[in-house]
PDB file of C-alpha atoms in Angstrom:
ATOM      1  CA  MET V   1      89.786-160.958 222.540  1.00 42.00           C
ATOM      2  CA  GLU V   2      89.803-158.288 224.813  1.00 46.00           C
ATOM      3  CA  ARG V   3      86.516-156.739 226.821  1.00 46.00           C
ATOM      4  CA  ARG V   4      86.256-154.286 224.656  1.00 45.00           C
ATOM      5  CA  ASP V   5      86.314-155.992 220.746  1.00 47.00           C
ATOM      6  CA  ALA V   6      83.949-158.133 223.080  1.00 45.00           C
ATOM      7  CA  LEU V   7      81.596-155.304 224.272  1.00 44.00           C
ATOM      8  CA  LYS V   8      82.072-153.645 221.088  1.00 42.00           C
ATOM      9  CA  ASN V   9      80.934-156.522 218.853  1.00 42.00           C
ATOM     10  CA  LEU V  10      78.075-158.224 221.243  1.00 40.00           C
ATOM     11  CA  GLY V  11      76.827-154.208 221.922  1.00 39.00           C
ATOM     12  CA  PHE V  12      75.365-154.196 218.721  1.00 37.00           C
ATOM     13  CA  GLY V  13      72.178-152.526 217.660  1.00 37.00           C
ATOM     14  CA  SER V  14      71.175-153.674 221.193  1.00 41.00           C
ATOM     15  CA  MET V  15      68.576-152.149 222.545  1.00 40.00           C
ATOM     16  CA  ALA V  16      66.976-150.877 225.920  1.00 41.00           C
ATOM     17  CA  LEU V  17      66.664-153.774 228.512  1.00 42.00           C
ATOM     18  CA  PHE V  18      62.550-152.581 229.324  1.00 39.00           C
ATOM     19  CA  THR V  19      60.968-150.346 227.436  1.00 38.00           C
ATOM     20  CA  SER V  20      57.861-149.111 230.655  1.00 36.00           C
ATOM     21  CA  THR V  21      60.892-149.127 233.433  1.00 38.00           C
ATOM     22  CA  VAL V  22      63.949-147.721 233.992  1.00 34.00           C
ATOM     23  CA  PHE V  23      65.147-150.894 235.671  1.00 36.00           C
ATOM     24  CA  LEU V  24      67.176-150.828 234.637  1.00 34.00           C
ATOM     25  CA  GLY V  25      91.608-159.279 229.009  1.00 29.00           C
ATOM     26  CA  ALA V  26      90.948-162.254 227.367  1.00 30.00           C
ATOM     27  CA  LEU V  27      87.521-164.566 228.050  1.00 32.00           C
ATOM     28  CA  GLN V  28      88.665-168.144 229.110  1.00 35.00           C
ATOM     29  CA  GLY V  29      87.845-170.855 232.119  1.00 38.00           C
ATOM     30  CA  CYS V  30      86.124-173.482 232.030  1.00 39.00           C
ATOM     31  CA  SER V  31      82.270-172.572 233.383  1.00 47.00           C
ATOM     32  CA  SER V  32      79.928-175.302 234.730  1.00 46.00           C
ATOM     33  CA  ALA V  33      76.243-174.471 235.767  1.00 52.00           C
ATOM     34  CA  VAL V  34      76.296-170.659 238.351  1.00 55.00           C
ATOM     35  CA  GLU V  35      75.649-172.202 241.133  1.00 58.00           C
ATOM     36  CA  LEU V  36      72.849-169.428 242.829  1.00 68.00           C
ATOM     37  CA  ASP V  37      74.198-168.094 246.128  1.00 72.00           C
ATOM     38  CA  TRP V  38      70.200-165.610 246.120  1.00 79.00           C
ATOM     39  CA  LYS V  39      67.298-166.021 245.469  1.00 90.00           C
ATOM     40  CA  PRO V  40      65.053-165.463 242.440  1.00 92.00           C
ATOM     41  CA  VAL V  41      61.886-163.929 242.724  1.00 91.00           C
ATOM     42  CA  TYR V  42      60.551-164.196 239.547  1.00 94.00           C
ATOM     43  CA  LEU V  43      63.287-166.280 237.443  1.00 94.00           C
ATOM     44  CA  SER V  44      63.752-170.005 238.023  1.00 95.00           C
ATOM     45  CA  PRO V  45      66.248-171.287 239.824  1.00 94.00           C
ATOM     46  CA  GLU V  46      68.213-173.132 236.547  1.00 96.00           C
ATOM     47  CA  GLU V  47      66.151-170.063 234.670  1.00 96.00           C
ATOM     48  CA  ALA V  48      68.236-167.738 236.603  1.00 96.00           C
ATOM     49  CA  SER V  49      71.840-169.880 236.604  1.00 95.00           C
ATOM     50  CA  GLN V  50      71.061-169.450 232.358  1.00 96.00           C
ATOM     51  CA  LEU V  51      70.842-166.445 232.674  1.00 96.00           C
ATOM     52  CA  GLY V  52      74.253-166.216 235.297  1.00 95.00           C
ATOM     53  CA  LYS V  53      76.143-167.152 232.129  1.00 95.00           C
ATOM     54  CA  VAL V  54      75.266-165.546 229.995  1.00 95.00           C
ATOM     55  CA  CYS V  55      75.326-162.357 231.718  1.00 94.00           C
ATOM     56  CA  GLU V  56      79.280-163.845 232.719  1.00 93.00           C
ATOM     57  CA  GLY V  57      79.487-163.996 228.764  1.00 93.00           C
ATOM     58  CA  ILE V  58      79.049-160.437 228.311  1.00 92.00           C
ATOM     59  CA  MET V  59      80.853-159.196 231.125  1.00 87.00           C
ATOM     60  CA  PRO V  60      82.740-161.655 232.639  1.00 88.00           C
ATOM     61  CA  LYS V  61      85.478-161.743 234.761  1.00 80.00           C
ATOM     62  CA  THR V  62      88.963-160.249 233.941  1.00 75.00           C
ATOM     63  CA  SER V  63      91.500-158.729 236.478  1.00 71.00           C
ATOM     64  CA  THR V  64      88.121-156.555 237.107  1.00 76.00           C
ATOM     65  CA  PRO V  65      84.663-158.263 238.873  1.00 77.00           C
ATOM     66  CA  GLY V  66      82.491-160.009 235.470  1.00 80.00           C
ATOM     67  CA  ALA V  67      79.360-159.719 236.309  1.00 84.00           C
ATOM     68  CA  ILE V  68      78.168-162.941 238.956  1.00 84.00           C
ATOM     69  CA  GLU V  69      80.287-160.484 240.868  1.00 84.00           C
ATOM     70  CA  ALA V  70      78.782-157.289 240.327  1.00 82.00           C
ATOM     71  CA  GLY V  71      74.813-159.266 241.377  1.00 86.00           C
ATOM     72  CA  VAL V  72      74.356-158.310 237.850  1.00 89.00           C
ATOM     73  CA  PRO V  73      72.015-161.754 237.248  1.00 91.00           C
ATOM     74  CA  SER V  74      70.229-160.534 240.681  1.00 89.00           C
ATOM     75  CA  HIS V  75      69.511-157.537 239.771  1.00 87.00           C
ATOM     76  CA  LEU V  76      67.418-157.882 235.898  1.00 91.00           C
ATOM     77  CA  ASP V  77      65.678-160.983 238.298  1.00 92.00           C
ATOM     78  CA  SER V  78      64.659-157.885 240.360  1.00 90.00           C
ATOM     79  CA  ALA V  79      63.372-155.704 237.592  1.00 89.00           C
ATOM     80  CA  LEU V  80      61.287-158.105 235.757  1.00 91.00           C
ATOM     81  CA  ALA V  81      60.498-159.443 239.083  1.00 90.00           C
ATOM     82  CA  ASN V  82      58.527-155.623 239.190  1.00 85.00           C
ATOM     83  CA  ILE V  83      57.127-155.875 235.640  1.00 77.00           C
ATOM     84  CA  TYR V  84      56.161-159.289 235.583  1.00 66.00           C
ATOM     85  CA  ARG V  85      52.414-157.918 234.466  1.00 70.00           C
ATOM     86  CA  ASN V  86      53.902-156.698 231.444  1.00 82.00           C
ATOM     87  CA  ARG V  87      54.529-158.158 228.341  1.00 88.00           C
ATOM     88  CA  GLU V  88      57.948-157.353 228.249  1.00 90.00           C
ATOM     89  CA  ALA V  89      59.095-159.832 231.015  1.00 91.00           C
ATOM     90  CA  GLU V  90      57.050-162.702 229.357  1.00 93.00           C
ATOM     91  CA  TYR V  91      59.469-162.174 226.315  1.00 94.00           C
ATOM     92  CA  PHE V  92      62.667-162.709 227.819  1.00 95.00           C
ATOM     93  CA  LYS V  93      61.519-165.196 230.284  1.00 96.00           C
ATOM     94  CA  ARG V  94      61.109-166.713 227.120  1.00 96.00           C
ATOM     95  CA  GLY V  95      63.511-165.629 224.815  1.00 97.00           C
ATOM     96  CA  LEU V  96      65.754-167.185 227.086  1.00 98.00           C
ATOM     97  CA  ASN V  97      64.810-170.448 227.143  1.00 98.00           C
ATOM     98  CA  VAL V  98      64.195-170.250 224.082  1.00 98.00           C
ATOM     99  CA  PHE V  99      67.856-168.731 223.962  1.00 98.00           C
ATOM    100  CA  VAL V 100      69.470-172.259 225.702  1.00 98.00           C
ATOM    101  CA  ALA V 101      67.633-174.588 223.433  1.00 98.00           C
ATOM    102  CA  ASN V 102      68.859-173.165 220.412  1.00 97.00           C
ATOM    103  CA  PHE V 103      72.539-172.849 222.031  1.00 97.00           C
ATOM    104  CA  ASN V 104      71.390-176.550 223.106  1.00 97.00           C
ATOM    105  CA  ALA V 105      70.762-177.556 218.756  1.00 96.00           C
ATOM    106  CA  ASN V 106      73.035-176.458 217.316  1.00 95.00           C
ATOM    107  CA  GLN V 107      76.300-175.167 219.605  1.00 94.00           C
ATOM    108  CA  GLU V 108      79.130-178.330 219.831  1.00 93.00           C
ATOM    109  CA  VAL V 109      78.887-178.439 223.267  1.00 95.00           C
ATOM    110  CA  SER V 110      75.909-178.047 225.877  1.00 96.00           C
ATOM    111  CA  PHE V 111      74.728-175.541 226.879  1.00 97.00           C
ATOM    112  CA  ASP V 112      74.883-176.187 230.845  1.00 94.00           C
ATOM    113  CA  LYS V 113      79.734-177.047 229.793  1.00 95.00           C
ATOM    114  CA  ALA V 114      80.012-173.733 227.595  1.00 95.00           C
ATOM    115  CA  THR V 115      83.124-171.598 228.177  1.00 94.00           C
ATOM    116  CA  THR V 116      82.533-168.313 228.597  1.00 93.00           C
ATOM    117  CA  GLU V 117      83.932-167.537 225.628  1.00 93.00           C
ATOM    118  CA  GLN V 118      82.162-170.394 224.310  1.00 95.00           C
ATOM    119  CA  MET V 119      78.631-168.385 225.862  1.00 94.00           C
ATOM    120  CA  ALA V 120      80.589-164.660 224.407  1.00 93.00           C
ATOM    121  CA  GLU V 121      80.543-166.351 220.870  1.00 94.00           C
ATOM    122  CA  ALA V 122      77.478-167.915 220.161  1.00 94.00           C
ATOM    123  CA  ILE V 123      75.693-164.494 221.516  1.00 93.00           C
ATOM    124  CA  ASN V 124      78.040-162.331 218.578  1.00 92.00           C
ATOM    125  CA  SER V 125      76.760-164.741 216.052  1.00 94.00           C
ATOM    126  CA  TYR V 126      73.149-163.541 216.586  1.00 94.00           C
ATOM    127  CA  PHE V 127      74.701-160.054 216.303  1.00 92.00           C
ATOM    128  CA  ASP V 128      76.290-160.962 213.134  1.00 93.00           C
ATOM    129  CA  LYS V 129      73.339-162.455 211.361  1.00 93.00           C
ATOM    130  CA  TYR V 130      71.653-159.183 212.831  1.00 93.00           C
ATOM    131  CA  GLU V 131      74.388-156.700 210.777  1.00 92.00           C
ATOM    132  CA  ALA V 132      74.414-159.335 207.956  1.00 95.00           C
ATOM    133  CA  ASP V 133      69.915-159.484 207.624  1.00 94.00           C
ATOM    134  CA  LYS V 134      68.952-155.814 208.656  1.00 93.00           C
ATOM    135  CA  ASP V 135      65.846-156.898 207.831  1.00 94.00           C
ATOM    136  CA  ILE V 136      65.502-158.874 211.058  1.00 93.00           C
ATOM    137  CA  LEU V 137      66.318-156.649 213.545  1.00 93.00           C
ATOM    138  CA  ARG V 138      63.451-153.979 211.176  1.00 93.00           C
ATOM    139  CA  ASN V 139      60.311-156.952 211.577  1.00 93.00           C
ATOM    140  CA  TYR V 140      61.047-157.280 214.968  1.00 93.00           C
ATOM    141  CA  ARG V 141      60.756-153.643 215.609  1.00 92.00           C
ATOM    142  CA  ALA V 142      58.133-153.978 212.871  1.00 94.00           C
ATOM    143  CA  GLU V 143      56.479-157.319 215.082  1.00 93.00           C
ATOM    144  CA  PHE V 144      56.868-155.040 218.228  1.00 90.00           C
ATOM    145  CA  ARG V 145      54.418-153.096 217.553  1.00 88.00           C
ATOM    146  CA  LYS V 146      51.634-154.969 217.022  1.00 91.00           C
ATOM    147  CA  GLU V 147      48.767-156.580 219.552  1.00 89.00           C
ATOM    148  CA  GLY V 148      48.915-160.778 220.344  1.00 91.00           C
ATOM    149  CA  GLU V 149      51.206-163.853 220.669  1.00 92.00           C
ATOM    150  CA  LYS V 150      54.675-163.983 219.336  1.00 94.00           C
ATOM    151  CA  ASP V 151      56.744-166.392 218.672  1.00 95.00           C
ATOM    152  CA  ASP V 152      60.079-167.866 218.518  1.00 96.00           C
ATOM    153  CA  VAL V 153      61.699-165.870 216.978  1.00 94.00           C
ATOM    154  CA  PHE V 154      60.509-162.768 218.533  1.00 95.00           C
ATOM    155  CA  VAL V 155      60.999-163.513 221.477  1.00 96.00           C
ATOM    156  CA  GLU V 156      64.426-165.096 221.889  1.00 97.00           C
ATOM    157  CA  THR V 157      65.855-161.397 219.036  1.00 95.00           C
ATOM    158  CA  TYR V 158      64.444-160.068 222.575  1.00 95.00           C
ATOM    159  CA  PHE V 159      66.332-161.714 225.074  1.00 96.00           C
ATOM    160  CA  VAL V 160      69.229-161.699 222.571  1.00 95.00           C
ATOM    161  CA  THR V 161      69.005-157.404 222.291  1.00 93.00           C
ATOM    162  CA  ASN V 162      68.161-157.025 225.310  1.00 92.00           C
ATOM    163  CA  VAL V 163      70.745-159.014 227.664  1.00 94.00           C
ATOM    164  CA  VAL V 164      73.505-157.263 226.288  1.00 91.00           C
ATOM    165  CA  ASP V 165      72.111-153.693 226.935  1.00 88.00           C
ATOM    166  CA  SER V 166      70.828-154.988 230.893  1.00 88.00           C
ATOM    167  CA  THR V 167      74.205-156.392 231.628  1.00 90.00           C
ATOM    168  CA  ILE V 168      75.857-153.463 230.617  1.00 84.00           C
ATOM    169  CA  TRP V 169      73.421-151.158 232.146  1.00 81.00           C
ATOM    170  CA  SER V 170      73.681-152.844 235.518  1.00 82.00           C
ATOM    171  CA  TYR V 171      76.887-153.872 235.837  1.00 80.00           C
ATOM    172  CA  PHE V 172      78.303-150.102 235.365  1.00 77.00           C
ATOM    173  CA  SER V 173      75.804-149.049 238.509  1.00 76.00           C
ATOM    174  CA  SER V 174      76.702-151.584 240.248  1.00 64.00           C
ATOM    175  CA  GLU V 175      78.477-150.630 243.966  1.00 58.00           C
ATOM    176  CA  LEU V 176      80.914-152.933 243.653  1.00 51.00           C
ATOM    177  CA  VAL V 177      81.548-151.862 239.816  1.00 49.00           C
ATOM    178  CA  GLY V 178      81.658-147.971 240.467  1.00 48.00           C
ATOM    179  CA  LYS V 179      83.819-148.289 243.879  1.00 45.00           C
ATOM    180  CA  GLU V 180      86.281-150.747 242.631  1.00 53.00           C
ATOM    181  CA  VAL V 181      86.645-150.753 239.074  1.00 49.00           C
ATOM    182  CA  MET V 182      85.698-147.221 238.052  1.00 45.00           C
ATOM    183  CA  ALA V 183      86.770-143.784 239.597  1.00 43.00           C
ATOM    184  CA  TYR V 184      85.400-143.561 243.213  1.00 38.00           C
ATOM    185  CA  ASP V 185      84.828-140.614 245.102  1.00 48.00           C
ATOM    186  CA  PRO V 186      83.397-141.010 248.516  1.00 54.00           C
ATOM    187  CA  ILE V 187      82.972-137.038 249.413  1.00 53.00           C
ATOM    188  CA  PRO V 188      83.277-135.833 245.791  1.00 56.00           C
ATOM    189  CA  GLY V 189      84.115-131.146 246.090  1.00 58.00           C
ATOM    190  CA  LYS V 190      83.221-128.882 243.381  1.00 63.00           C
ATOM    191  CA  TYR V 191      81.714-129.785 240.603  1.00 64.00           C
ATOM    192  CA  GLU V 192      84.108-129.161 237.475  1.00 62.00           C
ATOM    193  CA  GLY V 193      83.590-129.720 234.016  1.00 66.00           C
ATOM    194  CA  CYS V 194      86.638-129.017 231.656  1.00 70.00           C
ATOM    195  CA  ILE V 195      88.990-130.611 232.661  1.00 64.00           C
ATOM    196  CA  PRO V 196      91.002-132.077 230.445  1.00 68.00           C
ATOM    197  CA  TYR V 197      90.766-136.161 230.055  1.00 59.00           C
ATOM    198  CA  GLU V 198      93.651-138.259 230.050  1.00 63.00           C
ATOM    199  CA  PRO V 199      94.831-141.057 227.906  1.00 71.00           C
ATOM    200  CA  GLY V 200      93.478-143.777 230.118  1.00 59.00           C
ATOM    201  CA  GLN V 201      91.724-142.031 233.267  1.00 52.00           C
ATOM    202  CA  LYS V 202      88.855-144.324 234.203  1.00 51.00           C
ATOM    203  CA  ALA V 203      85.338-142.904 234.290  1.00 51.00           C
ATOM    204  CA  TRP V 204      83.717-141.247 236.704  1.00 49.00           C
ATOM    205  CA  SER V 205      81.436-143.679 239.594  1.00 45.00           C
ATOM    206  CA  ASN V 206      77.952-141.976 239.680  1.00 59.00           C
ATOM    207  CA  VAL V 207      77.537-144.042 242.493  1.00 54.00           C
TER     208      VAL V 207
END
């Protein structure tokens, strides 16, 4: 599966990371629990490791860096910490736990032993379901506007739809990707807004 195809599938119907904040190849290889080289401030170490596996399934390492190399999990954890009193941080954290539990219950391999490709396929399956049944996201959005306790179905939908957008957003706004993957000019000259696009040309970095 090419990265562009994975992104096209994963991005269907996904929403912004947190509505209250601006924080926001082939898929292959075995993947065990992600070892952290950073200290989470909102998520537990186990949850942070789990989030890393999900983010890498969305933006895997190929000939370019993956989400883990770009520091996406730590960036998202920092965003969550900044809105920890907001209900959406709770939705995200609870949704991650429900996602992992359902993965373990419904997949042939445990979450910790899943490959990057298996993780991507699992996330894709949710969006296939959302596309086949439009009422799922319609009901989810209606429920989002209501007060009160949310069930596991709601928080899992919240997590799945938001982790895709937040991972992609964080990935392409990271310094590593901005300098090594995208077209980067440390000393830009004058602005020229009408330069013709050349096929295969890299998008310009915003870092």
